[in-house]
Amino acid sequence: MISEHDRIINTLKQTDLFEKSKDSFINELVRQSRIIEAPKGKILFSQDDNAEYFYIIQSGWVKMFRETLDGTQAIIDIRSSHDFIGETAIFENYVYPYSAEAIEPANMIIAPLSTLHDELKNNAIFSLHMLHLIARQKRHQDHEIEHRSLQNAPQRIGCFILQLIPNENKKTREGLTIHLPYDKTLIASRLGMQPETFSRALSKLKNETDIVIKGASVKINDMDKLIGYTCAACSSIFPCNNMTSKNKCENV
Amino acid sequence: MISEHDRIINTLKQTDLFEKSKDSFINELVRQSRIIEAPKGKILFSQDDNAEYFYIIQSGWVKMFRETLDGTQAIIDIRSSHDFIGETAIFENYVYPYSAEAIEPANMIIAPLSTLHDELKNNAIFSLHMLHLIARQKRHQDHEIEHRSLQNAPQRIGCFILQLIPNENKKTREGLTIHLPYDKTLIASRLGMQPETFSRALSKLKNETDIVIKGASVKINDMDKLIGYTCAACSSIFPCNNMTSKNKCENV
DNA sequence: CGAGGGTTTGAAGTGCATCAAATAGTGTGG
DNA sequence: CCACACTATTTGATGCACTTCAAACCCTCG
């Protein structure tokens, strides 16, 4: 039986942000943190709320989004284990610049922004490390913008699927079966399209690339064929190290 | 007659990135920097080039872009005076993650990345300051992604025009005339649309909001009308502090 | 088994892209 | 200052991708 204290420490040490932090800081952070469990649909915070805490995801999926007066949502990103959320409020006068909602049941560590902020002020290496991570998120967004302007709907879905492939399999390029991590409707809006478009685009992708869809499972028979179709309209070359929870920051 | 040395110092001190830096570091940076003049069309560096320097723009406009094998370009951003470019190569193994080209004649300071990197390692305040700036660029991109999914072509143009308004006028909301800073074709691709679409969308915007177009000049008669039309499909409220060269980082 | 959300399918509409061509604007050399 | 060449911009006609609205289907779970 592992104590909550130890669980928090384990998670923090697996988080890119804290992987190089000294135990003294980790312990300090743990003292001020607690674990929360969010059911599907739970709103963690809303855009323009005052911000005291940031979140480190242990498991589950969380969407970051903004919405207009008429309720239309724009999804900024969807994050999963070992990602952090809400930390940029430090630079926004401690106001969250977006809303966050658990879209699959999520376990998270919730920790005070002030502790993070203090460490950033005092520890240049840590600041630089976080700068590194944010700079990569930014590059990731550059690609996202590019994808939305150059790729069509089936290609965007293909790209999404390719990013779900574990790194080992990316190297061997052997066929495998992967599972869509959350609702297709959500994937659709993550990719900036309507659910109906997603459905039709997915079956077009199926016809073009010999993948087999069964519910949320996607069987890739010929990865090169999928890559050839998907990455034709992209400036990067597969495997494009497009940051996901599993394979980000390989070159740190 | 101002020496080049003094011109560089003046520019650096006006750059957000260095506004709080000590003279000792500024002087060190100046010793290793030089001014370059880039005519329209000059390529500063290309995606995947090895990176030794970053650029600080004194005047002119520079586009950051990536391109696919077939030559299609995706514009990441277009920057102007007091912005910096290429600095994130520090976090990409000293390889530029995008290409850069002067699209209007530009004066720039070119300085070694290593000097910047050293200062980041040694100076937590400076690292945190840069983190601050990059975090805001990231938020800016969040908005960009939102705009591309929620706004139609005329609204995107309206938003672009609104961002060109000086801060004082944003407050008074009085009418004024502004000038488009570079070719309409480039604005079009900056906004992710075709030149033809831009032309048609601009005349639709004209009909909807009582602006008057004459070549590159845009006369805004009723700013509230322009805002009402443009910002209807956006999650932010005007003035949305959407980072441009002139008004970014007001709350630092 | 039945309710409700997620997903798919169909039909019609819209916005933007594309292709083609005319027009306006700019810089050049005479 | 004008004519030419060249580019930027606009306009027209058409096509396609995605959206929208409507309805059916399917899956899960009480």
XYZ file of C-alpha atoms (C1' of nucleotides) in Angstrom:
564
model
C 0.000 0.000 0.000
C 1.541 3.251 -1.158
C 0.774 6.420 0.736
C -0.688 9.451 -1.006
C 2.537 11.250 -0.203
C 4.584 8.673 -2.081
C 2.159 8.597 -4.980
C 2.508 12.324 -5.398
C 6.289 12.103 -5.283
C 6.327 9.334 -7.864
C 4.129 11.268 -10.233
C 6.078 14.467 -9.843
C 9.322 12.731 -10.620
C 7.835 11.336 -13.803
C 6.719 14.763 -14.904
C 9.051 16.408 -17.385
C 8.757 19.659 -15.556
C 10.189 18.253 -12.344
C 12.362 15.428 -13.569
C 15.522 17.340 -12.739
C 14.302 19.093 -9.633
C 16.018 18.554 -6.315
C 14.303 16.504 -3.655
C 14.127 19.504 -1.381
C 11.890 21.333 -3.827
C 9.832 18.254 -4.642
C 9.212 17.683 -0.949
C 8.226 21.279 -0.440
C 5.800 21.007 -3.337
C 4.330 17.771 -2.064
C 3.655 19.312 1.329
C 1.449 21.859 -0.359
C -0.214 19.543 -2.845
C -3.065 17.127 -2.772
C -4.560 14.581 -5.112
C -7.960 15.171 -6.611
C -10.099 12.818 -8.631
C -12.230 14.376 -11.327
C -15.081 12.430 -12.928
C -15.806 12.826 -16.618
C -17.336 16.240 -17.205
C -15.850 17.901 -14.109
C -14.803 21.501 -14.715
C -11.431 22.142 -13.092
C -11.457 25.878 -13.640
C -12.954 28.417 -15.985
C -11.427 31.004 -18.233
C -10.954 34.308 -16.345
C -11.148 32.665 -12.913
C -8.574 33.768 -10.417
C -5.808 31.196 -10.352
C -4.161 29.801 -7.229
C -3.261 26.318 -8.350
C -1.906 24.397 -11.264
C -2.603 20.766 -12.072
C -0.403 17.814 -12.893
C -2.261 14.988 -14.536
C -1.617 11.490 -13.212
C -4.135 9.715 -15.381
C -7.137 10.478 -17.563
C -7.688 13.227 -20.112
C -8.345 16.917 -19.684
C -9.430 19.381 -22.323
C -8.386 23.026 -22.373
C -10.855 25.272 -24.139
C -12.273 28.743 -24.514
C -15.804 29.659 -25.416
C -17.609 32.554 -27.006
C -20.689 34.319 -25.682
C -22.958 32.037 -27.681
C -21.359 28.941 -26.159
C -19.287 27.830 -29.126
C -16.145 26.123 -27.900
C -12.650 26.252 -29.317
C -10.454 23.457 -28.021
C -6.932 24.620 -27.326
C -5.451 21.278 -26.415
C -6.215 17.957 -24.780
C -3.706 16.724 -22.231
C -2.999 13.476 -20.408
C -0.704 11.850 -17.885
C 2.405 13.732 -16.798
C 1.238 16.919 -18.474
C 0.596 20.031 -16.466
C -2.207 22.515 -16.819
C -2.896 26.040 -15.668
C 0.710 26.920 -14.976
C 0.770 29.819 -17.415
C -1.629 31.727 -15.174
C 1.587 32.860 -13.460
C 2.148 35.061 -16.481
C -1.429 36.221 -16.796
C -1.759 38.013 -13.465
C -2.906 34.810 -11.857
C -5.980 34.466 -14.011
C -6.608 31.323 -16.023
C -6.481 32.107 -19.756
C -8.678 29.114 -20.627
C -11.114 26.650 -19.066
C -10.288 23.035 -18.243
C -12.559 20.021 -18.034
C -11.916 16.327 -17.411
C -13.178 14.448 -20.450
C -12.202 11.038 -19.131
C -12.013 10.329 -15.387
C -8.788 11.955 -14.251
C -6.481 11.829 -11.276
C -4.523 14.970 -10.729
C -2.154 16.615 -8.337
C -3.124 20.134 -7.481
C -0.341 22.425 -6.310
C -0.047 26.139 -5.553
C 1.192 28.372 -8.328
C 3.071 30.517 -5.833
C 5.426 27.664 -4.946
C 6.132 27.081 -8.607
C 6.611 30.783 -9.166
C 9.096 31.070 -6.298
C 11.162 28.215 -7.630
C 11.195 29.813 -11.062
C 12.428 33.088 -9.599
C 15.197 31.445 -7.647
C 16.383 28.643 -9.857
C 17.669 29.613 -13.289
C 18.109 26.002 -14.339
C 14.519 25.246 -13.484
C 13.300 28.369 -15.277
C 15.323 27.427 -18.310
C 13.938 23.918 -18.183
C 10.386 25.199 -18.112
C 11.241 27.633 -20.884
C 12.415 24.648 -22.834
C 9.116 22.831 -22.332
C 6.998 25.856 -23.174
C 9.079 26.595 -26.262
C 8.352 23.082 -27.446
C 4.677 23.458 -26.770
C 4.856 26.558 -28.861
C 6.510 24.753 -31.721
C 3.864 22.094 -31.392
C 1.261 24.799 -31.869
C 3.060 26.085 -34.938
C 2.546 22.652 -36.397
C -1.045 22.596 -35.288
C -1.716 25.832 -37.158
C 0.052 24.459 -40.192
C -1.976 21.261 -40.077
C -5.194 23.153 -39.975
C -4.312 25.173 -43.033
C -2.609 22.535 -45.177
C -4.133 19.174 -44.288
C -7.625 18.041 -45.194
C -9.898 16.264 -42.753
C -8.770 12.650 -43.430
C -5.119 13.712 -43.217
C -5.653 15.473 -39.907
C -7.207 12.300 -38.533
C -4.343 10.219 -39.896
C -1.874 12.549 -38.228
C -3.748 12.222 -34.952
C -3.646 8.431 -35.199
C 0.052 8.385 -36.060
C 0.783 10.402 -32.952
C -0.855 7.745 -30.806
C 1.666 5.140 -31.915
C 4.271 4.289 -29.245
C 7.810 5.304 -30.119
C 9.133 1.766 -30.471
C 6.556 0.944 -33.112
C 7.284 4.176 -34.927
C 10.767 2.883 -35.481
C 9.923 -0.628 -36.626
C 6.935 0.592 -38.632
C 5.191 -2.697 -38.092
C 1.421 -2.890 -38.077
C -0.410 -2.582 -34.791
C -3.747 -1.797 -33.220
C -4.252 1.370 -31.249
C -7.224 2.737 -29.353
C -8.743 6.155 -29.649
C -8.281 7.704 -26.214
C -11.583 9.564 -25.949
C -14.885 10.164 -27.732
C -14.832 10.614 -31.474
C -16.881 13.761 -31.083
C -14.097 15.195 -28.956
C -11.377 14.113 -31.329
C -13.354 15.874 -34.018
C -13.403 19.167 -32.174
C -9.775 18.706 -31.102
C -9.040 18.518 -34.834
C -11.304 21.445 -35.633
C -14.052 19.649 -37.501
C -17.650 18.534 -36.994
C -18.512 15.015 -35.730
C -20.189 14.219 -39.045
C -17.131 15.326 -40.941
C -14.979 13.219 -38.655
C -17.071 10.149 -39.309
C -16.987 10.587 -43.067
C -13.318 11.545 -43.133
C -12.406 8.505 -41.071
C -14.081 6.185 -43.536
C -12.310 7.944 -46.372
C -9.033 7.419 -44.531
C -9.961 3.768 -44.111
C -10.467 3.374 -47.843
C -7.235 5.128 -48.697
C -4.872 3.499 -46.224
C -6.029 -0.043 -45.358
C -6.724 0.701 -41.728
C -9.528 -1.182 -39.997
C -11.878 0.637 -37.660
C -13.906 -1.163 -35.046
C -15.462 1.138 -32.505
C -12.582 2.938 -30.840
C -9.899 0.570 -32.094
C -7.841 1.296 -35.169
C -5.823 -1.468 -36.756
C -2.947 -0.235 -38.872
C -1.921 -2.819 -41.433
C 0.520 -0.764 -43.459
C 2.041 2.097 -41.529
C 3.982 3.416 -44.506
C 0.812 3.666 -46.524
C -0.840 5.603 -43.709
C 2.181 7.883 -43.449
C 2.314 8.400 -47.197
C -1.272 9.511 -47.355
C -1.291 11.543 -44.159
C 2.019 13.370 -44.246
C 1.879 14.419 -47.912
C 0.609 17.877 -46.979
C 2.959 18.528 -44.065
C 6.311 20.275 -43.731
C 7.610 17.706 -41.243
C 8.816 14.197 -41.892
C 7.524 11.245 -39.934
C 8.246 10.498 -37.143
C 7.818 14.194 -36.594
C 8.294 14.124 -32.837
C 5.094 15.997 -32.582
C 4.793 16.351 -28.890
C 2.389 13.961 -27.225
C 2.387 12.740 -23.688
C 4.459 9.738 -24.518
C 7.200 11.008 -26.721
C 7.835 14.612 -26.041
C 11.145 16.154 -25.247
C 13.361 13.342 -26.380
C 16.248 15.687 -27.003
C 16.225 17.638 -23.794
C 25.617 61.059 -35.740
C 24.957 57.962 -33.677
C 27.444 55.133 -33.781
C 26.375 51.631 -34.681
C 27.284 50.615 -31.161
C 24.848 53.118 -29.702
C 22.153 52.217 -32.170
C 22.373 48.604 -31.118
C 22.214 49.519 -27.450
C 19.190 51.707 -28.013
C 17.356 48.993 -29.865
C 18.189 46.320 -27.337
C 16.911 48.455 -24.493
C 13.632 48.925 -26.310
C 13.241 45.193 -26.787
C 10.951 43.562 -24.256
C 13.357 40.717 -23.874
C 16.155 42.949 -22.651
C 14.301 45.820 -21.085
C 15.265 44.702 -17.598
C 18.714 43.401 -18.372
C 21.769 44.859 -16.702
C 24.109 47.040 -18.698
C 26.905 44.534 -18.249
C 24.980 41.907 -20.165
C 23.739 44.354 -22.785
C 27.291 45.489 -23.394
C 28.505 41.935 -23.678
C 25.748 41.211 -26.174
C 26.525 44.314 -28.201
C 30.175 43.356 -28.477
C 29.112 40.162 -30.194
C 26.360 41.624 -32.331
C 26.159 43.438 -35.596
C 23.515 45.175 -37.619
C 22.376 43.721 -40.899
C 20.103 45.202 -43.513
C 17.872 42.796 -45.369
C 16.134 43.845 -48.589
C 12.651 42.613 -49.326
C 12.802 38.936 -50.171
C 16.037 38.191 -48.325
C 16.028 34.794 -46.620
C 17.520 35.108 -43.143
C 17.689 31.398 -42.464
C 15.940 28.217 -43.508
C 14.118 25.573 -41.579
C 16.537 22.829 -40.428
C 19.603 25.048 -40.848
C 22.094 24.937 -38.036
C 21.511 27.931 -35.811
C 24.189 30.162 -34.363
C 22.403 33.482 -34.183
C 19.092 35.003 -33.302
C 17.683 38.235 -34.709
C 16.208 41.326 -33.135
C 14.194 43.406 -35.554
C 14.813 47.143 -35.559
C 12.523 47.970 -38.440
C 10.721 46.248 -41.278
C 8.743 43.023 -41.387
C 9.893 39.441 -41.300
C 7.848 36.358 -41.983
C 8.380 33.023 -40.268
C 7.215 30.057 -42.299
C 7.587 26.382 -43.037
C 7.101 24.688 -46.346
C 6.171 21.255 -47.610
C 8.000 19.261 -50.265
C 5.773 20.648 -52.996
C 6.586 24.218 -51.949
C 3.331 25.108 -50.233
C 4.023 27.554 -47.446
C 2.443 27.800 -44.022
C 3.044 31.132 -42.364
C 3.719 30.791 -38.674
C 3.909 34.470 -37.834
C 4.949 37.842 -39.166
C 7.061 39.983 -36.860
C 8.214 43.576 -36.735
C 10.239 46.057 -34.722
C 11.440 45.025 -31.277
C 10.452 41.415 -31.863
C 13.036 38.684 -31.836
C 13.328 35.706 -34.131
C 15.141 32.403 -34.091
C 15.756 32.341 -30.355
C 13.889 29.089 -29.822
C 16.590 27.245 -31.738
C 18.275 27.072 -28.336
C 15.699 24.462 -27.439
C 15.832 22.637 -30.741
C 19.440 21.495 -30.635
C 20.511 24.698 -32.321
C 18.515 24.048 -35.456
C 15.997 26.572 -36.735
C 12.492 25.127 -36.571
C 11.232 27.435 -39.316
C 12.463 29.670 -42.135
C 12.556 33.459 -41.991
C 12.347 35.991 -44.799
C 12.239 39.789 -44.864
C 9.002 40.786 -46.549
C 9.606 44.507 -46.201
C 13.145 45.937 -46.048
C 14.343 45.182 -42.532
C 17.091 46.296 -40.197
C 18.075 43.726 -37.679
C 20.563 43.034 -34.967
C 22.110 39.630 -35.212
C 23.513 38.154 -32.016
C 24.912 34.778 -30.988
C 22.511 32.308 -29.423
C 25.230 31.072 -27.099
C 25.431 34.407 -25.310
C 21.699 34.409 -24.814
C 21.789 30.819 -23.660
C 24.498 31.529 -21.092
C 22.562 34.409 -19.639
C 19.464 32.215 -19.392
C 21.412 29.579 -17.520
C 22.873 32.026 -15.069
C 20.128 34.534 -14.500
C 16.842 33.197 -13.150
C 15.130 36.549 -13.441
C 16.062 36.778 -17.088
C 14.947 33.203 -17.716
C 11.668 33.898 -16.004
C 11.245 37.052 -18.038
C 11.771 35.182 -21.275
C 9.442 32.453 -20.034
C 6.919 35.182 -19.515
C 7.293 36.417 -23.077
C 7.146 32.961 -24.604
C 4.118 32.042 -22.509
C 2.362 35.064 -23.933
C 3.350 34.165 -27.448
C 1.832 30.799 -26.735
C -1.407 32.286 -25.550
C -1.387 34.429 -28.644
C -1.204 31.266 -30.692
C -4.099 29.766 -28.757
C -6.110 32.712 -29.968
C -4.808 32.303 -33.468
C -5.997 28.706 -33.555
C -9.338 29.775 -32.181
C -9.674 32.505 -34.771
C -9.022 30.110 -37.577
C -11.712 27.730 -36.405
C -14.409 30.175 -35.308
C -14.045 33.299 -37.433
C -14.913 33.578 -41.104
C -12.720 35.359 -43.615
C -14.112 38.910 -43.208
C -13.947 38.600 -39.422
C -10.350 37.452 -39.511
C -9.497 40.485 -41.611
C -11.401 42.750 -39.230
C -9.477 41.280 -36.313
C -6.220 41.881 -38.136
C -7.164 45.492 -38.761
C -8.248 46.048 -35.162
C -4.876 44.844 -33.976
C -3.162 47.514 -36.043
C -4.880 50.279 -34.092
C -2.577 52.088 -31.643
C -3.460 51.581 -27.994
C -4.539 55.170 -27.377
C -7.125 54.966 -30.125
C -8.344 51.629 -28.847
C -9.349 53.418 -25.689
C -11.053 56.429 -27.225
C -12.632 54.318 -29.966
C -12.595 57.270 -32.285
C -12.400 56.777 -36.012
C -9.017 56.786 -37.693
C -7.119 55.731 -40.774
C -4.566 52.966 -40.605
C -2.266 51.475 -43.201
C -1.830 47.840 -44.045
C 1.799 47.096 -43.201
C 2.606 44.757 -46.093
C 1.158 43.228 -49.255
C -2.430 42.108 -49.230
C -1.326 38.777 -50.628
C 0.850 38.306 -47.564
C -1.850 39.376 -45.169
C -4.036 36.803 -46.856
C -1.607 33.980 -46.216
C -0.865 35.291 -42.726
C -4.601 34.866 -42.127
C -4.709 31.484 -43.808
C -6.701 32.389 -46.912
C -6.179 32.891 -50.647
C -5.567 36.363 -52.141
C -8.863 36.176 -54.021
C -10.708 35.307 -50.862
C -8.983 38.170 -49.078
C -10.072 40.627 -51.727
C -13.676 39.495 -51.637
C -13.775 39.214 -47.854
C -12.373 42.721 -47.496
C -15.114 44.167 -49.639
C -17.690 42.240 -47.646
C -16.180 43.699 -44.466
C -16.387 47.123 -46.082
C -20.098 46.710 -46.742
C -20.799 45.428 -43.259
C -18.835 47.914 -41.194
C -18.561 51.265 -42.986
C -14.824 51.141 -43.435
C -13.295 52.784 -46.501
C -10.523 51.057 -48.385
C -8.146 52.907 -50.642
C -5.146 50.902 -51.661
C -3.354 50.034 -48.454
C -5.181 52.557 -46.316
C -8.203 51.642 -44.247
C -10.392 54.366 -42.829
C -12.410 53.276 -39.823
C -15.477 55.460 -39.386
C -17.227 53.537 -36.645
C -14.891 51.429 -34.554
C -17.686 49.937 -32.471
C -19.414 48.712 -35.586
C -16.206 47.092 -36.770
C -15.717 45.492 -33.361
C -19.299 44.287 -33.220
C -19.015 42.545 -36.537
C -15.512 41.192 -36.079
C -15.471 40.026 -32.482
C -18.855 38.286 -32.528
C -17.233 34.907 -33.093
C -14.404 35.268 -30.583
C -13.970 34.253 -26.958
C -12.085 37.439 -26.095
C -13.426 40.919 -25.604
C -11.969 43.910 -27.402
C -9.417 45.311 -26.736
C -8.160 41.785 -26.457
C -4.521 42.665 -25.877
C -3.716 40.317 -28.668
C 0.011 40.616 -28.795
C 1.356 42.802 -31.543
C 4.611 44.670 -31.678
C 3.137 47.778 -30.221
C 0.988 46.637 -27.371
C 2.262 43.392 -26.043
C 3.087 42.668 -22.456
C 1.381 45.604 -20.888
C 1.009 43.803 -17.607
C 4.509 42.510 -17.145
C -36.042 -3.817 -22.275
C -35.855 0.842 -22.867
C -33.565 5.529 -22.407
C -30.011 8.369 -23.798
C -25.771 9.618 -25.597
C -22.517 8.654 -29.170
C -22.051 7.710 -34.062
C -23.310 7.226 -38.766
C -25.811 8.376 -42.980
C -28.365 11.293 -46.196
C -29.558 15.617 -48.468
C -28.870 20.321 -49.113
C -26.379 24.622 -48.377
C -22.255 27.679 -47.695
C -17.755 29.380 -47.745
C -13.637 29.174 -49.529
C -10.491 27.443 -53.272
C -9.363 27.196 -57.928
C -8.844 28.563 -62.591
C -9.074 32.199 -65.860
C -8.880 36.777 -67.194
C -9.302 41.693 -66.640
C -7.634 45.804 -64.239
C -4.829 48.694 -61.327
C -0.492 49.916 -59.670
C 4.624 50.314 -59.662
C 9.133 50.858 -61.240
C 12.079 51.064 -65.439
C 14.390 52.967 -69.335
C 13.876 56.029 -72.964
C 6.837 62.580 -68.634
C 5.458 58.517 -71.190
C 5.332 53.661 -72.713
C 6.435 49.179 -71.339
C 6.940 45.243 -68.371
C 5.802 43.177 -64.445
C 3.434 42.451 -60.238
C -0.427 43.106 -57.169
C -5.199 43.108 -56.922
C -9.819 42.438 -58.372
C -13.615 40.099 -60.659
C -16.144 36.205 -62.691
C -17.391 31.371 -63.073
C -17.160 26.957 -61.276
C -16.011 23.150 -58.100
C -15.131 20.944 -53.797
C -14.776 20.308 -48.785
C -16.845 20.943 -45.001
C -21.051 22.349 -42.451
C -25.747 22.102 -41.274
C -30.042 19.999 -40.442
C -32.561 15.787 -40.071
C -33.084 11.171 -39.040
C -31.608 6.589 -38.299
C -28.669 3.449 -35.972
C -26.026 1.514 -32.336
C -24.171 0.761 -28.006
C -24.143 0.857 -23.175
C -26.059 0.724 -18.841
C -29.627 1.032 -15.462
